mmCIF file of C-alpha atoms and ligand atoms in Angstrom:
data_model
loop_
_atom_site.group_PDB
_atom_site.id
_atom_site.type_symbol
_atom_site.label_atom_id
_atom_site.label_comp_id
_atom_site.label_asym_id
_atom_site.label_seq_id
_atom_site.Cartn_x
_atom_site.Cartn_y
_atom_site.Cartn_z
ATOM 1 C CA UNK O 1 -112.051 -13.976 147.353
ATOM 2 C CA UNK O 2 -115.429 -12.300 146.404
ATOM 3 C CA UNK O 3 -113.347 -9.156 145.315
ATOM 4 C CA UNK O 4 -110.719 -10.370 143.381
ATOM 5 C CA UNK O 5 -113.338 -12.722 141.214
ATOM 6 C CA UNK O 6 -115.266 -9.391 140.792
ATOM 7 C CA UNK O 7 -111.753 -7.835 139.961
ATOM 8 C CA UNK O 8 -110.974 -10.501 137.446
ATOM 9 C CA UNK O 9 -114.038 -9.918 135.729
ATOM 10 C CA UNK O 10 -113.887 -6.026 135.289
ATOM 11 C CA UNK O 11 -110.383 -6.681 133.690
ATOM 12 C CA UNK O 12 -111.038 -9.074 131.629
ATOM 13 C CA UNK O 13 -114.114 -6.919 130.283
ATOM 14 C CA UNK O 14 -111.979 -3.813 130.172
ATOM 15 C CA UNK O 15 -109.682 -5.242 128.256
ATOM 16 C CA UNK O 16 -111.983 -6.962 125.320
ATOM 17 C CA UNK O 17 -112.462 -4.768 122.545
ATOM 18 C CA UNK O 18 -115.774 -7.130 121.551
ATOM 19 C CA UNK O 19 -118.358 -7.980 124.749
ATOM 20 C CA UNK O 20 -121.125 -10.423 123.735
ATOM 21 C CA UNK O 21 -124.007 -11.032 126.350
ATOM 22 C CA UNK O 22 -126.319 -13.883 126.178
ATOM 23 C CA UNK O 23 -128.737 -15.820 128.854
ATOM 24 C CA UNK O 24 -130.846 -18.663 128.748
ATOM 25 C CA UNK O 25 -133.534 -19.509 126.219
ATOM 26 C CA UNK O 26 -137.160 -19.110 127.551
ATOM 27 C CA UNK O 27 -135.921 -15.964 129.150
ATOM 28 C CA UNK O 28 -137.495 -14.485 132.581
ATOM 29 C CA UNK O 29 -136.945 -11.372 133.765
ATOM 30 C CA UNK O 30 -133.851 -12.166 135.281
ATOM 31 C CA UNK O 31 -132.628 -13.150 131.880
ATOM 32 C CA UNK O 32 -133.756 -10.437 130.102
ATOM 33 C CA UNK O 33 -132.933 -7.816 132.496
ATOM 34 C CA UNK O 34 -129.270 -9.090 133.588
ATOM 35 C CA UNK O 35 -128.202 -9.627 129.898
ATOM 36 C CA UNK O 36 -129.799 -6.067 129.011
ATOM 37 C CA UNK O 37 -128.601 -4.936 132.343
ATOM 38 C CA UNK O 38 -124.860 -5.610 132.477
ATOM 39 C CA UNK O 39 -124.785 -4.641 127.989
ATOM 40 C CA UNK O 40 -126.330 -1.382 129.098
ATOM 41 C CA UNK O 41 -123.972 -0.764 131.643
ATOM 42 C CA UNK O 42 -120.747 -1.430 129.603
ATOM 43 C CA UNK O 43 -121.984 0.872 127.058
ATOM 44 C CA UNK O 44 -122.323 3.457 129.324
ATOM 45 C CA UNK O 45 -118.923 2.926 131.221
ATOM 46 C CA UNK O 46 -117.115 1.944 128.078
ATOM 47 C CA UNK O 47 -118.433 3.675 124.722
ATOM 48 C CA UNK O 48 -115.563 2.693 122.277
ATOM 49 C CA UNK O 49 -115.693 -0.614 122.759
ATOM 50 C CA UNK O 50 -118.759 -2.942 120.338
ATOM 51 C CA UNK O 51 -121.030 -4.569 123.081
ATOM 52 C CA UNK O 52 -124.041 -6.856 121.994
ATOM 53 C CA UNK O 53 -126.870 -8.861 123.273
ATOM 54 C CA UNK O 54 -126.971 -12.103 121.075
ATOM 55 C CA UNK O 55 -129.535 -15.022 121.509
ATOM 56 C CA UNK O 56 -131.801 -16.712 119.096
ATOM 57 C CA UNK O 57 -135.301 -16.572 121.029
ATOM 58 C CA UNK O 58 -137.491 -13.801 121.543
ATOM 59 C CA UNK O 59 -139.547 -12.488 124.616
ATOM 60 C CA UNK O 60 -142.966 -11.559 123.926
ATOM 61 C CA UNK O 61 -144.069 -10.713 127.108
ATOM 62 C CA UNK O 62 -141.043 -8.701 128.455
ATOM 63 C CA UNK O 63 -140.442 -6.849 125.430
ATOM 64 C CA UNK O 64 -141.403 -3.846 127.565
ATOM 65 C CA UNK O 65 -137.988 -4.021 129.092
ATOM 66 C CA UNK O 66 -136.568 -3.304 125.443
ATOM 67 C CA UNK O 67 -134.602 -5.011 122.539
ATOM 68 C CA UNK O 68 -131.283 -6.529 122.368
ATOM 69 C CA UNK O 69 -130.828 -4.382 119.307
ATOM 70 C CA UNK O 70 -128.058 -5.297 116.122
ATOM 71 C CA UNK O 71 -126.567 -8.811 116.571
ATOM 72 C CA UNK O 72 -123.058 -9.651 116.056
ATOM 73 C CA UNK O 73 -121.465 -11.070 112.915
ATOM 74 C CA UNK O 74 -119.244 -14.662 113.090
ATOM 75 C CA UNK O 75 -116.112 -11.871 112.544
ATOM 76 C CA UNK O 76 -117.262 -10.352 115.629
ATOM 77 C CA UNK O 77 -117.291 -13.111 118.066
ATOM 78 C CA UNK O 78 -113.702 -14.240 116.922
ATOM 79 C CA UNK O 79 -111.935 -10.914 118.930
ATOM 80 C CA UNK O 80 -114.938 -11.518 121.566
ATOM 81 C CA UNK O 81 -115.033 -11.808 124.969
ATOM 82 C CA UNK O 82 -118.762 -13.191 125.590
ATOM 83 C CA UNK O 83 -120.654 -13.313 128.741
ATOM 84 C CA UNK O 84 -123.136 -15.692 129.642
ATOM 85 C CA UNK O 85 -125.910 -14.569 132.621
ATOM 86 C CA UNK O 86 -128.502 -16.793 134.562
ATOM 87 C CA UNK O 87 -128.248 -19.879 132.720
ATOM 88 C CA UNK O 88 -126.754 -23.329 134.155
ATOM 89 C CA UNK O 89 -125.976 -25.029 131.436
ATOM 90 C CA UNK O 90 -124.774 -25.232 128.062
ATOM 91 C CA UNK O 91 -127.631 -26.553 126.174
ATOM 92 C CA UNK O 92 -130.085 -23.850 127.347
ATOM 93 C CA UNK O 93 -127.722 -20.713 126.391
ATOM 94 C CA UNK O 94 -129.912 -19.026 123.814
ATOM 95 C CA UNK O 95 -126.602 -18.596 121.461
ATOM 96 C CA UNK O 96 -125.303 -21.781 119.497
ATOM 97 C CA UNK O 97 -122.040 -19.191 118.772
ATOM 98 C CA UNK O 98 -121.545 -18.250 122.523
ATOM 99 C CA UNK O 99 -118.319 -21.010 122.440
ATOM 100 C CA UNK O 100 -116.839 -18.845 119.436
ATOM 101 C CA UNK O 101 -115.590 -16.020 121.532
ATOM 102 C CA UNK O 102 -112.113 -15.424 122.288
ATOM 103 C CA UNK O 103 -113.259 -16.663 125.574
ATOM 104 C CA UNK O 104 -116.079 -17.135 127.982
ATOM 105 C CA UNK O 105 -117.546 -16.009 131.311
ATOM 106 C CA UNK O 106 -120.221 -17.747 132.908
ATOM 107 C CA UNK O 107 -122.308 -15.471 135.756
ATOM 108 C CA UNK O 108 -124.814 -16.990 137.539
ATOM 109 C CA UNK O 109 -127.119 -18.275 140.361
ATOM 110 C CA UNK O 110 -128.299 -21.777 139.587
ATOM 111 C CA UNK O 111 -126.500 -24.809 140.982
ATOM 112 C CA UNK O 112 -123.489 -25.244 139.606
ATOM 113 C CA UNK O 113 -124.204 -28.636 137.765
ATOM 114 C CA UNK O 114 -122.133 -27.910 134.489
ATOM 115 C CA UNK O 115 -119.426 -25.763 135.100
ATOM 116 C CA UNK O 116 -117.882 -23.893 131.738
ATOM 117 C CA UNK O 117 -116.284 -21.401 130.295
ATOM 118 C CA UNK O 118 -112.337 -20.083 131.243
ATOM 119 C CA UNK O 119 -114.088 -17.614 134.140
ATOM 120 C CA UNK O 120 -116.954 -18.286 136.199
ATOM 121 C CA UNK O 121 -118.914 -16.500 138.958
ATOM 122 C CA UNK O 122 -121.555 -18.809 140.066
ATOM 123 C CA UNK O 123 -123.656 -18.339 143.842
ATOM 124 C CA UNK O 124 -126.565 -20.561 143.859
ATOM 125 C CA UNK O 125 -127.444 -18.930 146.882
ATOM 126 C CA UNK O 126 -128.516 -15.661 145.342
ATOM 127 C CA UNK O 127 -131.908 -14.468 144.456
ATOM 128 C CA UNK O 128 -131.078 -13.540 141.028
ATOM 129 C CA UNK O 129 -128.760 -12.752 138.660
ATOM 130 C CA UNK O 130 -129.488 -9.272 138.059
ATOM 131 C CA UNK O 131 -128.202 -8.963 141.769
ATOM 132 C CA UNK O 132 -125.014 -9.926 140.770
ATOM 133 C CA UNK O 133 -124.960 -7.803 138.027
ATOM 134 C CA UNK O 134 -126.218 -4.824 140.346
ATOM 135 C CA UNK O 135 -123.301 -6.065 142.835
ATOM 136 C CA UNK O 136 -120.518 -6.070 140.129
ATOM 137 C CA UNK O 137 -121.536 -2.299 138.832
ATOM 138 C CA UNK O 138 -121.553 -0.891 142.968
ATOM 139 C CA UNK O 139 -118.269 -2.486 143.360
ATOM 140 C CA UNK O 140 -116.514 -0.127 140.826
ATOM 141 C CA UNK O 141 -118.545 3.217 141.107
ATOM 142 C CA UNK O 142 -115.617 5.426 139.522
ATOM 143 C CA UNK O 143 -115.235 2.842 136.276
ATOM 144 C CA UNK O 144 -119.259 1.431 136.030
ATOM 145 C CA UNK O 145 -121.795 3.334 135.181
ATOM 146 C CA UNK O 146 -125.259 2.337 136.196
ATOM 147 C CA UNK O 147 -127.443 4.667 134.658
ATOM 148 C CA UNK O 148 -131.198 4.789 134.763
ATOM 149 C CA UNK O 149 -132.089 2.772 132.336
ATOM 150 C CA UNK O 150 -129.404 -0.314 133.447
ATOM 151 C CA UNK O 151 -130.972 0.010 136.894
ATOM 152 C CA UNK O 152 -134.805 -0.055 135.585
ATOM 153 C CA UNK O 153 -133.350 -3.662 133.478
ATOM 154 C CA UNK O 154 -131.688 -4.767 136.901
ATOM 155 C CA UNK O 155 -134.216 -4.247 139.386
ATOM 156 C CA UNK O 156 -137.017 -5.538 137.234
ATOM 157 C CA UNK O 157 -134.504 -9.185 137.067
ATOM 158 C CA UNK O 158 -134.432 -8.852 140.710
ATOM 159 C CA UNK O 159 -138.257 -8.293 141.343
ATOM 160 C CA UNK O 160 -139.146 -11.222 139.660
ATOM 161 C CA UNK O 161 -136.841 -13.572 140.384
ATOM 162 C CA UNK O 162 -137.305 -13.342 144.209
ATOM 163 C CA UNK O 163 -141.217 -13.274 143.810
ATOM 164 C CA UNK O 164 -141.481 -9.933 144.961
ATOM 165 C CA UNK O 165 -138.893 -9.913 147.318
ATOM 166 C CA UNK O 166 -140.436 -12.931 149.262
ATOM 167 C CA UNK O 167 -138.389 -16.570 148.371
ATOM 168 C CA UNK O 168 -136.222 -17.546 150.358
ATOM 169 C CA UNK O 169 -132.867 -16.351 148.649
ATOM 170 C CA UNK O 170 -133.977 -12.774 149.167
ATOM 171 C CA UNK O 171 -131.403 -11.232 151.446
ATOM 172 C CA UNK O 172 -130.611 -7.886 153.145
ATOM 173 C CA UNK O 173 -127.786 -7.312 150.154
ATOM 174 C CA UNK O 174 -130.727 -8.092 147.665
ATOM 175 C CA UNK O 175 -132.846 -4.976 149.185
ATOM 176 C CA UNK O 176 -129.441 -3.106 149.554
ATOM 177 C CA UNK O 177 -129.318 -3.139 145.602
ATOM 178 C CA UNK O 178 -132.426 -3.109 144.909
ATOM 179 C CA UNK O 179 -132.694 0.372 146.661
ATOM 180 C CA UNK O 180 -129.453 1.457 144.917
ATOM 181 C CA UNK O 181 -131.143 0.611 141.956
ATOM 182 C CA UNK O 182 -134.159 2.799 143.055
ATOM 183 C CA UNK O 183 -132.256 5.525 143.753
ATOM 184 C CA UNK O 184 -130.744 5.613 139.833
ATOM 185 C CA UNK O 185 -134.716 6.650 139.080
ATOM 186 C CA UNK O 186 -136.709 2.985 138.177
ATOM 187 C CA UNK O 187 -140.002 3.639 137.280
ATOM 188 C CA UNK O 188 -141.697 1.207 140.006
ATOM 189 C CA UNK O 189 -144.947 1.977 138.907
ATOM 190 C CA UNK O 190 -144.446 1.522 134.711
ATOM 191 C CA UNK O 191 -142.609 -2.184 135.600
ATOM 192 C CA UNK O 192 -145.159 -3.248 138.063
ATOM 193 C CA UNK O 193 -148.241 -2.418 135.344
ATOM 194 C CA UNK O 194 -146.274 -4.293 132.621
ATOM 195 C CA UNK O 195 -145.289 -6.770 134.656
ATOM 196 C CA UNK O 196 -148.491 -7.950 136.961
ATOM 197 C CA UNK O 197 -152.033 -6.578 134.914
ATOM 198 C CA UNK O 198 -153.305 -9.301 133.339
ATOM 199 C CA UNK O 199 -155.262 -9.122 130.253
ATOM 200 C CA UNK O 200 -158.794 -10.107 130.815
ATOM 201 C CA UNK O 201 -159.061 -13.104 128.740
ATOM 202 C CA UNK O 202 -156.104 -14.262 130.571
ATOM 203 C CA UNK O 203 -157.808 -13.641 134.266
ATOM 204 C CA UNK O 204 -160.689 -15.799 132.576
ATOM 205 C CA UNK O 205 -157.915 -18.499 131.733
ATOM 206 C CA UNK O 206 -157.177 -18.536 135.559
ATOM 207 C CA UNK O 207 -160.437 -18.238 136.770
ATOM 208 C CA UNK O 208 -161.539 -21.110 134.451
ATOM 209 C CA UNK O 209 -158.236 -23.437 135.658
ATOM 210 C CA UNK O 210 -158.628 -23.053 139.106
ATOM 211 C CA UNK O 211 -161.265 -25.244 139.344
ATOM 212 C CA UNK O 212 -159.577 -27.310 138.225
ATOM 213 C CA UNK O 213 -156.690 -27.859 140.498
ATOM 214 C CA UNK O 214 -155.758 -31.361 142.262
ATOM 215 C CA UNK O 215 -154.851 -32.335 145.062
ATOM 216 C CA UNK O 216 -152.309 -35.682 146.291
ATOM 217 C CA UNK O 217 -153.389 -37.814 149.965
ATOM 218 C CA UNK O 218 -150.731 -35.472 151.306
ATOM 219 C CA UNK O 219 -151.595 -32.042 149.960
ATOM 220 C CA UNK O 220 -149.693 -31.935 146.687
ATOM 221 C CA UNK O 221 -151.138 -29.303 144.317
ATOM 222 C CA UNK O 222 -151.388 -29.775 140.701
ATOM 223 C CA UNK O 223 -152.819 -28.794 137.348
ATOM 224 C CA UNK O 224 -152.468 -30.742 133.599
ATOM 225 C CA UNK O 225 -152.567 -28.157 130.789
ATOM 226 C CA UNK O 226 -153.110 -30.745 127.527
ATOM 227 C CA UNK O 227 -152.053 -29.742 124.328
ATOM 228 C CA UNK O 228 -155.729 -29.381 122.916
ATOM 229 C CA UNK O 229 -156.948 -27.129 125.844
ATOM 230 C CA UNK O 230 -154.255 -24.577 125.016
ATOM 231 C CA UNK O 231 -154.943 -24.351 121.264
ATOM 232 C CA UNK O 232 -158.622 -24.939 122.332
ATOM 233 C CA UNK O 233 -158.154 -21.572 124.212
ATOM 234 C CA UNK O 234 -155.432 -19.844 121.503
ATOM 235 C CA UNK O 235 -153.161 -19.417 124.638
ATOM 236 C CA UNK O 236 -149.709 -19.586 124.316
ATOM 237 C CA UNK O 237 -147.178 -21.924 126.297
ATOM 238 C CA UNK O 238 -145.579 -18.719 128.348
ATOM 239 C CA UNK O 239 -149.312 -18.054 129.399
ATOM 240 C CA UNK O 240 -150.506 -21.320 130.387
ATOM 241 C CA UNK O 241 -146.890 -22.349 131.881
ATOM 242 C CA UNK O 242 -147.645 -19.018 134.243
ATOM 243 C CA UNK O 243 -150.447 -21.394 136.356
ATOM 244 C CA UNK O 244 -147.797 -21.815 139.067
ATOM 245 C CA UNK O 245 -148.666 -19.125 140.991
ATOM 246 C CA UNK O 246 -152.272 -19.697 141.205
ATOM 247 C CA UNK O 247 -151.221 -22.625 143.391
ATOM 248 C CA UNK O 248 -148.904 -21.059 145.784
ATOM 249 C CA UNK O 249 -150.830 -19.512 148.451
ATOM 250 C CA UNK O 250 -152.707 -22.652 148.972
ATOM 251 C CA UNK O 251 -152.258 -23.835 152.783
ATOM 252 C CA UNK O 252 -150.879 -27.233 153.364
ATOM 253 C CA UNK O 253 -150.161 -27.338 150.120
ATOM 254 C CA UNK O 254 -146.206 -27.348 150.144
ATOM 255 C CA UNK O 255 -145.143 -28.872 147.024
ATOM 256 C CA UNK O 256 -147.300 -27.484 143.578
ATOM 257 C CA UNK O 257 -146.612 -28.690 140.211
ATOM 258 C CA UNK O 258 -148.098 -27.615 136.736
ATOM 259 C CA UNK O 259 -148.062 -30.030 133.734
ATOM 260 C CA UNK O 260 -147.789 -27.945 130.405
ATOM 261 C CA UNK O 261 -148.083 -30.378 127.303
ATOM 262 C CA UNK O 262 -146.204 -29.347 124.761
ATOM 263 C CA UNK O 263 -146.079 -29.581 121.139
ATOM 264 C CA UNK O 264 -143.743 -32.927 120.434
ATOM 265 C CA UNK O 265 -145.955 -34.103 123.232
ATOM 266 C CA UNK O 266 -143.698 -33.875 125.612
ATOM 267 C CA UNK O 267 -145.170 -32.793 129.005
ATOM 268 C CA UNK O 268 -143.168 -29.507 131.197
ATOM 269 C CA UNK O 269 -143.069 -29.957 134.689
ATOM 270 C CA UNK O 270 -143.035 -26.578 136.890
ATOM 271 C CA UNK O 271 -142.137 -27.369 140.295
ATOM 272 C CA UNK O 272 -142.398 -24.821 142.998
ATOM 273 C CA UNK O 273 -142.620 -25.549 147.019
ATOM 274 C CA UNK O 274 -141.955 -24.186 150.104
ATOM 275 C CA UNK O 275 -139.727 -25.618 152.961
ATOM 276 C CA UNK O 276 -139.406 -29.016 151.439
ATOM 277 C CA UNK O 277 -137.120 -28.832 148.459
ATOM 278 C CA UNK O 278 -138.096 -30.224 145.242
ATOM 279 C CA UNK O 279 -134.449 -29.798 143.278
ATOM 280 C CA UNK O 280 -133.600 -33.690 143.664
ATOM 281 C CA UNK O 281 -137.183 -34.585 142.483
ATOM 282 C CA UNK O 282 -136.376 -32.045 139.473
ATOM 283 C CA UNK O 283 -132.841 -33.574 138.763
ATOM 284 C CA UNK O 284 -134.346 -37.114 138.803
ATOM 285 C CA UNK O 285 -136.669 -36.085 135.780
ATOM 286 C CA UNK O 286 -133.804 -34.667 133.772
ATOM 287 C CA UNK O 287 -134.023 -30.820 134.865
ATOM 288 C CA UNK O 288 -132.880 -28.846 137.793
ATOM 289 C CA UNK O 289 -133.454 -24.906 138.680
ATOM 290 C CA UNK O 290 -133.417 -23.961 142.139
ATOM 291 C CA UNK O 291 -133.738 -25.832 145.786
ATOM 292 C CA UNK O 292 -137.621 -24.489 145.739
ATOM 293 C CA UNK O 293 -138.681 -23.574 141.757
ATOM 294 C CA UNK O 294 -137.321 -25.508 139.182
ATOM 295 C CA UNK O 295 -138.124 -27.008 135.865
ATOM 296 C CA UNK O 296 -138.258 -31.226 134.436
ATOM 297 C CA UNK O 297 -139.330 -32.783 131.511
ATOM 298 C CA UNK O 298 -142.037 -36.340 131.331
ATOM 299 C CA UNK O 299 -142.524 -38.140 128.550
ATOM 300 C CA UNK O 300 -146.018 -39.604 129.228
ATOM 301 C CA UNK O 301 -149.367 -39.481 131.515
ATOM 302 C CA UNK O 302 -147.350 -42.625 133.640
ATOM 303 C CA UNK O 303 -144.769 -40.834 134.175
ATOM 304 C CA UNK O 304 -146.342 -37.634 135.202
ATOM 305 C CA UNK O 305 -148.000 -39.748 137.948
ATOM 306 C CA UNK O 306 -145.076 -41.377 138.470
ATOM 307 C CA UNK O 307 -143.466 -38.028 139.746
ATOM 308 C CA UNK O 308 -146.282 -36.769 141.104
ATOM 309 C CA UNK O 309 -146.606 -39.531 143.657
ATOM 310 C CA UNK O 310 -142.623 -38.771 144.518
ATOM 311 C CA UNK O 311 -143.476 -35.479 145.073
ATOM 312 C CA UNK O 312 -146.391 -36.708 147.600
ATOM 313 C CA UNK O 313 -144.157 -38.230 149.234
ATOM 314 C CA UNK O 314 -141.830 -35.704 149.834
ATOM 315 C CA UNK O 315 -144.670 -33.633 151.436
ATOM 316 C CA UNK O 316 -145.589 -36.782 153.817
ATOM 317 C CA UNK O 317 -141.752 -36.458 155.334
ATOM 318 C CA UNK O 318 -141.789 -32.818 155.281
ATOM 319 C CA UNK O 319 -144.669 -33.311 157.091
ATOM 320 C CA UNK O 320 -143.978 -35.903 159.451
ATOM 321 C CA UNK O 321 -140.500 -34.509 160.490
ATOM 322 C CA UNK O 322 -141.635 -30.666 160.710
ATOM 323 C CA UNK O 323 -145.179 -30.263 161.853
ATOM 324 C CA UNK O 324 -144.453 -26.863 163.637
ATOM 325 C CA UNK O 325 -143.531 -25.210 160.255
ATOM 326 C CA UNK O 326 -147.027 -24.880 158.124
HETATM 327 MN MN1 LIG T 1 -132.496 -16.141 137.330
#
């Protein structure tokens, strides 16, 4: 089954003249590196044919991992076979055109809650899409060609995504390719400086909004980011939506959320948690992600409580029913 999707896939690629490649807007690592990844690749394997990374936002902070170079014309995309990586859902693909391809195939690892496009490979079960990608390339080693700089893009996707190798989608496949990624040459050491050293004014940022961290009855960890505290500070919403982690290691603490004001006045939700799943609490808030890290969207202080005291709950029964596991 596995093998004849990833079959159906090469052919259809081998046979475009025209590969576009975008991912979702906002872009991780994952993002970045599988839509880099799998462009680099095909240029490698297949060097007559036009390949091109096309999507409208910009990322700042992983620009280390390179640029997406010239962008396709509207005459391009109508011969074009495009590819969409790591992104769910038509609304966040970071291309308005991607629909204007001859025709479409979607590859990723969310839940599946909007299927599209005529070929899909979707596993929410993986740890990230780069480890598709990675999978795809080992599966046709005489036709792919996974050179040094594809497998620097892929395992720096697949680093991320599974936090270092620790959440819980990280399987034995995921370290299988990430060492067959290793042994195509990655620089370890240049990702890990660009993608972990902090500037100092940023370490200040955390040191400053740790003390300020919440805490629900039940051991629900949160922070609120206003609007005027992140201009106050001139940091950006990337940076300040980054306060996640600071929360994670925090015992007892199962469920921790970060509220990010944002410009409209809108208010992000980050939602990350161990053992109890926080996907339906997500989905509820219009957004959605993954069973333990996923994204919503509040539209006012009342609301942000409202969740917040849904998400308490959760951690109560989590609590109640597994009191062995924390
Ligand atoms: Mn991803």
């Amino acid at each position: 089954m596995q093998k004849k999707k990833l079959q159906e896939i090469f052919d259809r690629l081998a046979a475009a003249e025209t590969i576009i490649i975008s991912r979702h807007i906002h872009p991780d690592g994952d993002a970045v590196g599988s839509s880099l990844g799998l462009a680099e690749i095909l240029r490698a394997s297949f060097p007559e044919k036009r390949i091109f990374v096309d999507n409208e936002d910009f990322y700042e902070n992983l620009a280390y991992l390179g640029s997406e170079g010239e962008h396709p014309t509207d005459e391009d995309y109508k011969t074009a076979t495009v590819v969409t990586v790591d992104c769910a859902t038509k609304s966040r693909i970071s291309n308005k055109r991607a629909f204007a391809g001859r025709e479409l195939i979607k590859i990723d690892h969310h839940v599946n809650v909007e299927p599209f496009g005529d070929l899909s490979w979707v596993e929410d079960g993986r740890s990230s899409t780069c480890e598709m990608i990675a999978e795809f390339a080992l599966a046709f080693p005489k036709k792919l060609v996974v050179n040094q700089k594809a497998a620097t893009l892929l395992y720096a996707g697949m680093v991320t995504d599974s936090g270092r190798f620790r959440y819980r989608e990280t399987s034995p496949s995921t370290l299988r390719y990430a060492a067959e990624m290793m042994e195509k040459g990655v620089d370890t050491q240049f990702l890990y400086a660009n993608m972990y050293l902090e500037e100092p004014r940023i370490l200040q940022f955390h040191a400053n909004i740790t003390r300020k961290i919440q805490y629900t009855q039940n051991g629900v960890a949160w922070l609120y980011i206003s609007r005027s505290f992140r201009r106050h500070k001139h940091l950006t919403m990337e940076e300040v939506s980054e306060v996640n982690y600071l929360m994670e290691s925090i015992r007892g603490s199962l469920i921790w959320l970060a509220f990010v004001e944002c410009d409209d006045r809108s208010i992000r939700v980050r939602l990350r948690s161990r053992f109890a799943e926080v996907r339906g609490l997500a989905e509820q808030y219009g957004g959605g992600g993954h069973a333990c890290a996923c994204g919503a969207t509040v539209h006012s202080k009342k609301e942000a409580k409202k969740l917040l005291s849904e998400a308490d709950e959760l951690v109560k029964q989590y609590k109640s029913e597994h009191s062995d596991r924390f």
